Coordinates of C-alpha atoms and ligand atoms in Angstrom, one line a residue:
M1 CA 37.3 -20.7 6.5
T2 CA 33.6 -20.5 5.8
K3 CA 32.1 -19.1 2.4
P4 CA 29.0 -16.8 2.5
V5 CA 25.4 -18.3 2.5
V6 CA 22.8 -17.4 -0.3
L7 CA 19.6 -18.8 0.2
V8 CA 18.2 -18.7 -3.6
A9 CA 14.2 -18.7 -3.1
E10 CA 12.9 -18.6 -6.8
E11 CA 14.0 -19.7 -9.3
L12 CA 17.4 -17.5 -10.7
S13 CA 19.0 -17.6 -14.1
E14 CA 21.5 -19.2 -14.8
A15 CA 24.0 -15.9 -15.4
G16 CA 22.6 -14.5 -11.9
L17 CA 24.2 -17.9 -10.6
A18 CA 27.5 -17.4 -12.3
V19 CA 28.4 -13.7 -10.7
L20 CA 27.6 -15.8 -7.3
G21 CA 30.4 -17.7 -8.4
A22 CA 31.9 -20.1 -6.1
D23 CA 33.0 -17.5 -3.6
F24 CA 29.4 -18.5 -2.1
E25 CA 27.6 -21.2 -0.9
V26 CA 24.7 -21.2 -2.6
R27 CA 21.4 -23.3 -1.3
Q28 CA 18.4 -23.4 -2.9
T29 CA 14.5 -23.7 -1.3
D30 CA 11.3 -22.6 -2.7
G31 CA 10.4 -19.3 -0.8
A32 CA 6.3 -19.5 -1.1
D33 CA 6.1 -22.9 1.2
R34 CA 6.9 -21.5 5.1
S35 CA 8.0 -24.7 5.9
Q36 CA 10.7 -24.6 3.6
L37 CA 11.4 -21.4 3.5
L38 CA 11.4 -20.0 7.4
P39 CA 13.9 -23.5 9.0
A40 CA 16.0 -22.6 5.8
L41 CA 16.9 -18.8 6.9
A42 CA 18.7 -19.5 9.9
D43 CA 22.7 -19.3 8.7
V44 CA 21.8 -17.7 5.6
D45 CA 24.0 -14.3 4.9
A46 CA 21.8 -13.6 1.9
L47 CA 19.2 -13.9 0.4
I48 CA 17.3 -13.8 -3.2
V49 CA 13.5 -13.9 -4.3
R50 CA 11.0 -12.9 -7.0
S51 CA 7.6 -12.3 -6.6
A52 CA 6.4 -15.7 -5.0
T53 CA 8.4 -15.7 -1.1
Q54 CA 7.2 -13.5 1.3
V55 CA 10.3 -11.3 3.3
D56 CA 8.0 -10.9 6.1
A57 CA 9.4 -9.5 9.9
E58 CA 9.1 -13.8 10.6
A59 CA 11.5 -14.7 7.7
I60 CA 13.6 -11.6 9.1
A61 CA 13.4 -12.9 12.5
A62 CA 14.5 -16.5 11.8
A63 CA 17.7 -15.8 9.9
P64 CA 19.8 -14.3 12.6
K65 CA 23.0 -14.0 10.2
L66 CA 20.6 -12.3 7.0
R67 CA 22.6 -9.0 5.2
V68 CA 21.0 -8.5 2.6
V69 CA 18.0 -9.0 0.3
A70 CA 17.5 -9.0 -2.6
R71 CA 14.5 -9.0 -4.9
A72 CA 15.4 -9.9 -9.2
G73 CA 12.8 -7.8 -9.9
V74 CA 11.0 -4.4 -9.2
G75 CA 8.2 -5.0 -7.0
L76 CA 9.0 -5.2 -3.0
D77 CA 5.2 -5.5 -1.9
N78 CA 6.5 -8.4 -0.7
V79 CA 9.3 -7.6 1.4
D80 CA 8.8 -5.8 4.8
V81 CA 11.2 -3.0 3.8
E82 CA 11.0 -1.7 7.3
A83 CA 11.3 -5.0 9.3
A84 CA 14.8 -5.2 7.3
T85 CA 16.3 -1.4 8.2
K86 CA 15.6 -2.0 11.9
A87 CA 17.1 -5.7 11.8
G88 CA 20.2 -3.6 9.7
V89 CA 19.4 -5.4 6.4
M90 CA 19.8 -4.3 3.5
V91 CA 17.3 -4.6 0.6
V92 CA 17.5 -4.4 -3.0
N93 CA 16.1 -4.9 -6.1
A94 CA 16.7 -4.7 -10.2
P95 CA 15.3 -1.6 -10.4
T96 CA 15.8 -1.7 -14.8
S97 CA 15.8 -5.1 -15.0
N98 CA 13.0 -5.6 -16.9
I99 CA 10.4 -2.8 -17.3
T100 CA 11.4 -3.4 -20.9
S101 CA 9.7 -7.1 -20.5
A102 CA 7.1 -5.3 -18.2
A103 CA 6.0 -2.7 -21.2
E104 CA 6.0 -5.3 -23.7
H105 CA 3.4 -7.7 -22.0
T106 CA 1.6 -4.9 -21.3
V107 CA 1.4 -3.7 -25.1
A108 CA 1.3 -7.9 -25.8
L109 CA -2.6 -7.3 -23.7
I110 CA -3.7 -4.3 -24.7
L111 CA -3.8 -6.0 -28.7
A112 CA -4.8 -8.7 -27.5
S113 CA -8.2 -7.5 -26.0
A114 CA -8.4 -5.1 -28.9
R115 CA -8.5 -8.2 -31.2
N116 CA -9.5 -10.8 -29.3
V117 CA -6.6 -12.4 -29.9
A118 CA -6.1 -15.1 -26.9
Q119 CA -10.5 -15.7 -27.1
A120 CA -10.3 -16.0 -30.9
H121 CA -7.1 -18.2 -30.7
T122 CA -9.3 -20.7 -27.9
A123 CA -12.0 -21.1 -30.9
L124 CA -10.6 -21.8 -33.1
K125 CA -8.2 -24.1 -31.7
S126 CA -11.3 -26.3 -30.0
G127 CA -12.5 -26.1 -34.5
E128 CA -15.0 -22.8 -34.1
W129 CA -14.0 -20.7 -37.5
K130 CA -15.6 -17.5 -36.1
R131 CA -15.0 -14.5 -37.0
S132 CA -17.7 -11.8 -36.4
K133 CA -17.6 -13.0 -32.7
Y134 CA -14.9 -11.6 -32.0
T135 CA -14.7 -8.5 -34.5
G136 CA -12.2 -6.6 -32.1
V137 CA -11.1 -2.8 -32.3
E138 CA -8.2 0.0 -33.2
L139 CA -5.7 1.5 -31.5
D140 CA -5.7 4.0 -33.2
E141 CA -6.8 7.5 -32.2
K142 CA -7.9 6.3 -29.5
V143 CA -7.0 7.4 -25.9
V144 CA -4.5 5.6 -23.3
G145 CA -4.4 6.5 -20.0
I146 CA -1.9 5.8 -18.1
L147 CA -1.8 5.1 -14.3
G148 CA 0.8 6.0 -13.0
L149 CA 3.5 7.2 -15.5
G150 CA 6.9 6.1 -14.0
K151 CA 9.6 3.7 -15.8
I152 CA 7.9 1.3 -16.9
G153 CA 4.0 3.8 -17.6
Q154 CA 7.0 6.1 -19.8
L155 CA 8.0 2.7 -21.6
V156 CA 4.8 2.2 -21.8
A157 CA 3.4 5.7 -23.5
Q158 CA 6.7 5.2 -26.6
R159 CA 5.4 1.8 -27.3
L160 CA 2.2 3.3 -28.0
Q161 CA 2.7 6.4 -29.6
P162 CA 3.1 5.0 -32.8
F163 CA 0.1 3.0 -32.8
G164 CA -1.4 6.4 -33.4
V165 CA -3.3 6.9 -30.0
E166 CA -3.7 10.4 -27.6
L167 CA -2.3 9.2 -24.5
I168 CA -2.9 11.1 -21.2
A169 CA -1.7 10.1 -17.5
Y170 CA -2.7 9.5 -14.1
D171 CA 0.5 10.6 -12.1
P172 CA 0.4 13.3 -9.3
Y173 CA 4.5 12.8 -8.3
L174 CA 5.3 13.9 -12.2
Q175 CA 5.5 16.9 -13.2
P176 CA 3.0 18.3 -16.4
A177 CA 6.4 19.6 -19.0
R178 CA 8.1 16.6 -18.9
A179 CA 5.2 14.2 -18.5
A180 CA 4.5 17.3 -21.4
Q181 CA 8.4 15.8 -23.3
M182 CA 6.6 12.3 -23.6
G183 CA 3.6 13.6 -25.1
V184 CA 0.8 13.0 -22.5
R185 CA -1.3 14.5 -20.9
L186 CA -1.2 14.2 -16.8
V187 CA -5.1 14.7 -16.2
S188 CA -7.1 14.0 -13.5
L189 CA -7.7 10.6 -11.8
D190 CA -12.0 11.3 -12.8
E191 CA -10.7 12.7 -16.5
L192 CA -9.2 9.5 -17.3
L193 CA -11.2 7.5 -16.3
Q194 CA -14.3 9.5 -17.9
Q195 CA -11.8 9.8 -21.4
A196 CA -9.5 7.2 -21.9
D197 CA -10.6 3.8 -24.7
F198 CA -7.7 2.3 -22.8
I199 CA -6.5 2.3 -18.5
T200 CA -3.0 0.5 -18.0
V201 CA -1.9 0.2 -14.6
H202 CA 1.3 1.6 -13.7
L203 CA 1.7 2.1 -10.4
P204 CA 3.6 0.7 -6.9
K205 CA 1.7 -1.2 -4.7
S206 CA 0.3 0.3 -1.4
K207 CA -2.1 1.5 1.0
E208 CA -2.9 4.7 -1.4
T209 CA -2.8 2.6 -4.4
V210 CA -4.7 -1.3 -3.5
G211 CA -8.6 -0.1 -4.9
L212 CA -7.9 2.7 -6.4
I213 CA -10.0 1.4 -8.7
G214 CA -13.2 0.2 -7.1
D215 CA -16.5 0.5 -7.5
R216 CA -16.8 4.6 -7.9
E217 CA -14.3 4.3 -11.0
L218 CA -16.1 1.6 -12.7
H219 CA -19.3 3.5 -12.6
I220 CA -17.0 6.6 -14.5
V221 CA -15.6 5.5 -17.3
K222 CA -16.4 4.7 -20.8
P223 CA -18.9 1.2 -21.4
T224 CA -16.1 0.4 -24.1
V225 CA -12.7 0.6 -21.9
R226 CA -10.6 -2.5 -21.7
L227 CA -8.5 -1.8 -18.8
V228 CA -5.1 -3.6 -19.0
N229 CA -3.4 -4.8 -15.4
V230 CA 0.5 -5.6 -15.5
A231 CA 1.3 -4.1 -12.0
R232 CA 0.1 -5.3 -9.4
G233 CA -3.1 -7.6 -8.3
G234 CA -6.0 -5.5 -6.1
I235 CA -4.8 -1.9 -7.6
I236 CA -7.8 -2.8 -9.4
D237 CA -10.5 -4.2 -7.0
E238 CA -11.6 -7.5 -8.5
N239 CA -14.5 -7.9 -7.1
A240 CA -15.4 -4.0 -8.6
L241 CA -14.3 -5.5 -11.9
Y242 CA -16.2 -8.3 -11.9
S243 CA -18.9 -6.6 -11.9
A244 CA -18.7 -4.3 -13.4
L245 CA -17.8 -6.7 -17.1
K246 CA -21.4 -8.7 -15.6
E247 CA -22.8 -5.0 -16.1
G248 CA -21.0 -4.3 -19.8
R249 CA -20.1 -1.3 -17.5
V250 CA -16.3 -2.2 -19.0
A251 CA -15.9 -4.3 -22.5
G252 CA -13.1 -6.1 -21.4
A253 CA -9.4 -6.3 -19.4
G254 CA -6.2 -7.8 -19.2
I255 CA -4.9 -9.2 -16.6
D256 CA -1.4 -10.6 -15.3
V257 CA -1.3 -10.0 -11.8
F258 CA -3.3 -11.3 -9.0
A259 CA -4.9 -9.7 -5.2
K260 CA -3.6 -13.6 -4.3
E261 CA -0.9 -15.6 -6.5
P262 CA -1.3 -17.8 -7.2
C263 CA -4.4 -18.0 -9.0
T264 CA -6.4 -19.9 -10.8
D265 CA -9.5 -19.6 -10.0
S266 CA -10.2 -16.2 -10.6
P267 CA -14.2 -15.6 -10.9
L268 CA -13.3 -12.9 -13.8
F269 CA -12.2 -16.4 -15.6
E270 CA -15.3 -16.6 -16.5
F271 CA -15.9 -13.6 -18.9
D272 CA -14.8 -14.3 -22.9
Q273 CA -13.8 -11.0 -22.6
V274 CA -11.2 -10.8 -19.8
V275 CA -7.7 -11.8 -20.8
A276 CA -5.2 -13.1 -18.4
T277 CA -1.7 -14.6 -17.4
P278 CA 0.0 -15.8 -14.5
H279 CA 1.9 -13.2 -14.0
L280 CA 4.1 -13.1 -16.4
G281 CA 5.3 -9.9 -17.5
A282 CA 8.8 -10.5 -16.0
S283 CA 9.1 -14.0 -17.6
T284 CA 11.4 -12.7 -20.3
H285 CA 15.0 -14.8 -21.4
E286 CA 16.8 -11.1 -21.0
A287 CA 15.0 -9.8 -18.4
Q288 CA 15.2 -12.6 -16.2
E289 CA 18.9 -12.0 -17.0
K290 CA 19.4 -9.4 -16.1
A291 CA 17.8 -9.2 -13.1
G292 CA 19.7 -12.3 -12.1
T293 CA 23.1 -10.8 -12.5
Q294 CA 22.2 -7.2 -11.2
V295 CA 21.0 -8.6 -8.2
A296 CA 23.7 -11.0 -7.6
R297 CA 26.2 -7.9 -8.2
S298 CA 24.9 -6.0 -5.5
V299 CA 25.2 -9.4 -2.7
K300 CA 28.3 -9.7 -4.1
L301 CA 29.1 -6.3 -2.9
A302 CA 27.1 -6.0 -0.8
L303 CA 28.9 -9.7 1.9
A304 CA 31.9 -7.0 1.0
G305 CA 30.9 -4.8 3.3
E306 CA 30.6 -2.4 0.3
F307 CA 28.4 0.7 -0.6
V308 CA 25.8 -0.9 -3.2
P309 CA 24.5 1.5 -5.5
D310 CA 20.9 -0.3 -5.4
A311 CA 20.2 -0.8 -1.6
V312 CA 16.5 1.0 -1.3
N313 CA 16.8 1.4 2.4
V314 CA 20.1 3.0 2.8
Q315 CA 21.5 5.8 0.3
G316 CA 21.5 4.8 -2.9
G317 CA 22.2 5.6 -6.2
A318 CA 25.3 6.4 -8.6
V319 CA 28.3 7.7 -5.5
A320 CA 30.4 9.5 -7.5
E321 CA 34.2 8.0 -8.6
D322 CA 35.4 10.7 -6.3
V323 CA 33.4 9.8 -3.3
K324 CA 34.0 6.2 -3.4
P325 CA 38.1 5.7 -2.5
G326 CA 36.5 7.8 0.8
L327 CA 33.9 5.8 2.2
P328 CA 36.8 2.9 3.3
L329 CA 38.5 5.9 4.2
T330 CA 36.1 7.4 6.3
E331 CA 34.5 4.3 7.9
K332 CA 38.7 4.1 9.5
L333 CA 37.9 7.8 10.4
G334 CA 34.9 5.9 12.5
R335 CA 36.5 3.7 14.1
I336 CA 39.8 5.0 15.3
F337 CA 36.9 7.8 16.7
T338 CA 36.3 5.7 18.7
A339 CA 39.4 4.1 19.6
L340 CA 40.3 7.8 21.1
A341 CA 37.2 8.6 21.9
G342 CA 36.7 5.1 24.5
E343 CA 32.8 6.2 24.5
V344 CA 29.8 7.3 22.5
A345 CA 30.3 11.1 21.5
T346 CA 26.9 13.0 22.1
S347 CA 27.0 14.8 18.9
L348 CA 29.2 14.7 15.3
D349 CA 29.9 16.3 13.4
I350 CA 31.4 14.2 9.8
E351 CA 33.4 17.4 8.3
V352 CA 34.0 17.2 4.0
R353 CA 36.4 19.6 2.8
G354 CA 37.8 20.6 -0.5
E355 CA 36.9 19.3 -4.4
I356 CA 34.5 15.7 -3.1
S357 CA 32.4 18.4 -1.6
A358 CA 30.9 19.2 -5.1
Q359 CA 29.1 15.4 -5.1
D360 CA 27.1 14.0 -2.7
V361 CA 28.8 13.1 -0.2
R362 CA 25.5 12.1 1.4
V363 CA 27.4 9.0 1.6
L364 CA 30.2 9.8 3.5
E365 CA 27.9 10.2 6.5
L366 CA 26.7 6.1 6.9
A367 CA 30.7 5.4 6.9
A368 CA 31.5 6.9 9.1
L369 CA 28.6 6.3 11.8
K370 CA 28.6 2.4 10.2
G371 CA 33.1 3.2 11.5
V372 CA 32.0 5.0 15.0
F373 CA 29.0 2.3 15.6
S374 CA 31.7 -1.5 15.2
G375 CA 33.5 -1.2 18.1
V376 CA 30.6 -0.3 20.0
V377 CA 27.5 -2.5 19.4
E378 CA 27.2 -6.5 19.0
D379 CA 25.4 -6.2 16.1
A380 CA 26.5 -6.6 12.6
V381 CA 27.0 -3.1 11.9
T382 CA 25.4 -1.9 8.2
Y383 CA 25.3 1.6 6.1
V384 CA 21.2 0.1 7.0
N385 CA 21.2 0.2 11.0
A386 CA 24.0 2.6 11.9
P387 CA 22.0 5.9 11.3
L388 CA 19.4 4.6 13.4
L389 CA 21.3 3.7 16.0
A390 CA 23.4 6.3 16.5
K391 CA 18.9 7.5 17.3
D392 CA 18.4 5.6 19.4
R393 CA 21.7 6.5 21.3
G394 CA 20.9 10.0 20.7
V395 CA 23.7 10.7 19.2
V396 CA 23.1 13.9 17.0
V397 CA 25.1 14.1 13.5
E398 CA 25.8 16.9 11.4
L399 CA 27.3 16.5 8.1
V400 CA 29.4 19.2 7.1
T401 CA 30.7 20.6 3.2
S402 CA 33.1 23.1 2.5
A403 CA 35.5 23.8 -0.9
E404 CA 37.6 25.5 0.9
S405 CA 40.2 23.2 2.6
P406 CA 43.9 24.6 2.7
D407 CA 45.9 22.3 3.2
W408 CA 45.1 18.7 1.1
R409 CA 42.9 18.7 -1.8
N410 CA 40.1 16.6 0.1
V411 CA 40.4 16.1 4.1
I412 CA 37.3 14.1 5.8
T413 CA 37.1 15.0 10.0
V414 CA 35.2 13.0 12.1
R415 CA 35.2 14.8 15.4
G416 CA 32.8 14.4 17.9
V417 CA 31.7 16.0 21.5
L418 CA 32.2 14.0 25.0
A419 CA 28.9 14.1 27.3
D420 CA 32.3 16.1 29.7
G421 CA 32.1 18.3 26.8
R422 CA 35.7 16.4 25.3
T423 CA 36.5 17.3 21.5
V424 CA 37.6 13.9 19.8
S425 CA 39.3 14.6 15.8
V426 CA 40.5 12.6 13.2
S427 CA 40.7 13.5 9.7
G428 CA 41.5 11.8 7.2
T429 CA 43.4 12.3 3.1
L430 CA 43.1 10.8 0.1
S431 CA 45.6 12.2 -2.0
G432 CA 48.0 11.3 -5.1
P433 CA 46.8 9.0 -8.7
R434 CA 47.0 6.0 -6.6
Q435 CA 44.1 7.5 -4.0
I436 CA 46.4 6.0 -1.1
T437 CA 45.2 7.4 2.6
K438 CA 46.7 9.0 5.3
I439 CA 45.4 10.3 9.0
V440 CA 46.6 13.5 8.5
E441 CA 44.7 15.3 12.2
V442 CA 44.1 13.8 15.3
N443 CA 42.5 16.1 18.1
G444 CA 44.3 18.9 16.7
Y445 CA 47.9 18.0 16.1
A446 CA 49.0 17.5 12.1
M447 CA 50.4 14.5 11.0
E448 CA 50.8 12.1 8.2
I449 CA 50.6 8.5 8.8
E450 CA 48.2 5.3 7.2
P451 CA 46.1 4.0 8.5
T452 CA 46.7 0.5 8.9
E453 CA 46.5 -2.5 10.7
H454 CA 46.9 -1.4 13.6
L455 CA 48.3 2.2 15.4
A456 CA 48.8 3.7 18.7
F457 CA 47.8 7.5 20.2
F458 CA 50.1 8.5 23.2
T459 CA 49.4 12.7 24.0
Y460 CA 51.6 13.8 26.5
A461 CA 54.0 16.7 27.6
D462 CA 56.6 17.3 25.1
R463 CA 60.1 17.0 26.8
P464 CA 63.2 14.7 25.8
G465 CA 62.8 11.1 25.5
I466 CA 59.9 10.0 25.2
V467 CA 60.7 8.5 21.3
G468 CA 62.9 6.6 22.9
T469 CA 60.7 5.3 25.7
V470 CA 58.0 4.4 23.9
G471 CA 60.7 2.3 21.5
R472 CA 62.3 0.3 24.2
L473 CA 59.0 -0.1 26.3
L474 CA 57.1 -1.4 22.7
G475 CA 61.1 -3.2 21.8
E476 CA 60.2 -5.4 24.8
H477 CA 56.4 -7.0 24.1
G478 CA 57.7 -8.1 20.7
V479 CA 56.2 -5.4 18.9
N480 CA 57.4 -3.7 15.8
I481 CA 57.4 -0.4 14.7
A482 CA 56.1 0.0 10.9
S483 CA 56.6 4.0 11.6
M484 CA 55.9 6.9 13.7
Q485 CA 55.6 10.4 14.0
V486 CA 55.6 13.6 16.6
S487 CA 53.5 15.9 16.5
R488 CA 53.0 18.6 19.1
D489 CA 51.3 22.8 19.2
V490 CA 54.3 24.7 20.9
K491 CA 57.8 23.5 22.0
G492 CA 57.2 22.0 25.5
G493 CA 53.9 22.6 25.4
K494 CA 51.6 18.9 24.5
A495 CA 52.4 16.4 21.4
L496 CA 51.4 13.8 20.5
I497 CA 53.1 10.1 19.1
A498 CA 51.0 7.9 16.3
L499 CA 52.2 4.4 15.7
T500 CA 51.5 2.9 13.2
V501 CA 53.2 -1.5 14.3
D502 CA 52.8 -4.8 13.0
T503 CA 50.7 -6.2 15.5
A504 CA 48.1 -5.1 17.5
I505 CA 49.1 -4.0 21.4
P506 CA 48.1 -5.9 24.3
S507 CA 46.2 -3.1 26.4
E508 CA 48.6 -3.6 29.4
V509 CA 51.2 -1.9 27.7
V510 CA 49.6 0.5 26.1
E511 CA 49.1 1.2 29.9
Q512 CA 52.7 0.8 30.6
I513 CA 54.0 3.3 28.0
A514 CA 50.9 5.8 29.1
G515 CA 52.5 5.7 32.6
E516 CA 55.7 5.4 32.4
I517 CA 55.8 8.6 29.9
G518 CA 53.2 10.4 31.7
A519 CA 50.1 10.2 29.1
D520 CA 47.5 12.1 29.2
S521 CA 45.8 9.8 27.2
G522 CA 47.4 6.6 25.3
R523 CA 45.4 4.6 22.7
S524 CA 45.1 1.2 20.9
V525 CA 43.6 1.3 17.9
D526 CA 43.1 -1.7 15.5
L527 CA 41.0 -1.9 12.6
E528 CA 41.1 -5.4 10.8
D529 CA 38.0 -7.0 10.5
Ligands
NAI1 N1 3.9 -7.8 -13.8 C1 5.6 -8.1 -13.7 O1 5.5 -9.2 -13.6 C2 5.6 -6.2 -13.4 C3 5.1 -5.8 -12.9 N2 5.4 -5.1 -12.5 C4 5.1 -3.7 -11.5 O2 5.0 -2.4 -12.6 C5 4.7 -1.0 -11.3 C6 5.1 -0.1 -12.2 O3 6.7 -0.7 -11.5 P1 7.9 0.8 -12.4 O4 7.5 1.3 -13.7 O5 9.0 0.1 -12.2 O6 7.5 2.2 -11.1 P2 7.9 3.2 -10.6 O7 8.1 3.5 -9.6 O8 9.2 3.1 -11.8 O9 6.9 4.2 -11.6 C7 5.5 4.0 -10.3 C8 4.7 5.7 -11.0 O10 3.8 5.7 -10.4 C9 3.5 7.0 -9.3 N3 2.7 6.6 -8.4 C10 2.9 6.3 -7.0 N4 1.8 6.6 -6.4 C11 1.0 6.9 -6.7 C12 -0.7 7.0 -6.9 N5 -0.9 7.4 -6.0 N6 -1.2 7.5 -7.7 C13 -0.8 8.2 -8.9 N7 0.7 8.1 -9.3 C14 1.4 7.0 -8.5 C15 4.8 7.3 -8.9 O11 4.7 8.9 -9.7 C16 5.9 6.5 -10.6 O12 6.1 7.6 -11.1 C17 4.8 -2.2 -10.1 O13 4.1 -1.8 -9.9 C18 5.9 -2.6 -9.9 O14 5.9 -4.5 -9.2 C19 7.4 -4.4 -12.7 C20 7.4 -5.4 -13.5 C21 7.0 -6.3 -14.0
HPV2 O1 9.5 -7.0 -11.1 C1 8.0 -7.0 -10.5 O2 7.6 -6.4 -10.1 C2 7.8 -8.2 -10.9 O3 6.5 -8.7 -11.2 C3 8.1 -9.6 -11.6 O4 7.7 -10.1 -10.3 P1 8.8 -11.8 -11.2 O5 10.2 -11.9 -10.5 O6 8.2 -12.4 -12.2 O7 8.4 -13.2 -9.2

């Protein structure tokens, strides 16, 4: 079997490569070079990048086999998540891998700016012993304004507290009480600009935040203010900052990120009071090891078709331990549903009953849809595009939960209404300490069978001799029965035979059996990949 191909388009830690191990063919390319990147994408299953690779719609279109884009770091502004979602490609990042490093680098730039470390260093090494020129300012009793009190903003706040600063922040998406717990007072953007002696930016780059600190804003700051940006270039408008520095409306700046990178000739470099680093916020051994191993694990999970907690374009977050075993079961229920229905339903209910309904089970809806559409569309169906496939086909999907489950501790049902009004349903459960999966209901008939690779279901008028006929016909075609169950509504009413068999039943044999027993319906289901 050929190994899945993982294209590593930027430097990835040894530890990350080690996690990928021997199960993958790992290729390297320079993601910043389009002429290398685009052809290299032709047959890759996964792509790992940092901030220098533009994973835009063109790159995604150049990668027809691509299943996951992994960003070994935080910012996803270089990945077109919408285009990836449309193509069914999962996008993951490593959201906490480098936040400590970014926060520490921020503190380094704040202190470097306050005490002219870089300028004095350069002067001294070129033979100048200048002390008064590089007189700085203390942090003690100063006001530090944090733009964006998210993961990194909060770590910066914690780290600056012991310096005796007053902390204020602008973040309209955070509760003031939560900020107060961290010793930070939430204020409006203008209040922050007017009050702060140091301003540090920790916002994501978005339509809203690009240019958030522009000309107007830099006219209302204190002239003694020092600005630090370890978030993304362009959030502080570079031209506006240039003018403000030139006109003495800003005292200094510490800049790690630029509107266009790499950047080696920014006009900002002409100012002695600007200390700059080449996007080094995440560049520590520790952060790179964490980012590399986290994304490598996510890539492995994604390519194995498993749930990936760090995925950003599919329901993320931790899946409760009790819910995890329900994922493969629910996907199988979806596939059985489609085999039984033989067509796309107009509406689908994913019902989760019993103890697990107390957990966040939304991911089970995705698993069901993945199963339902797996046999239907040509393209690979993933947790990412399954909801889009349902939407495109006008299938109304509802997740229903209930704590009540009279017969089983937990039951998951996929039930759908077809165009002619018929209802098709299939239910499964996980039982015992080993979480054995069982199908416990099909179209209203109770049963207990394992969802093995090959299944078949026949509905017919209840009468003697049917089991024998089914057994004989399968035997004649060399299909070995592993288990068989008969379930009926009332004696002499309708009955359903559920079979598990060792090999796939050819469709003509299914038809022959259905014909000989006068079945209303006969369906075989193959669950192997
Ligand atoms: N220089 C470097 O090497 C690194 C840079 N970064 C960048 O740092 C930035 C922050 O990262 P995290 O703290 O992990 O993100 P986060 O998502 O945890 O925090 C962002 C915060 O900004 C707030 N926010 C969003 N839009 C806003 C708006 N329009 N106005 C005010 N507040 C707004 C959010 O409510 C949130 O609290 C990102 O841009 C990321 O790409 C991250 C790691 C390393
Ligand atoms: O994680 C982030 O958002 C960063 O900015 C780090 O970028 P990098 O991985 O160092 O190219």
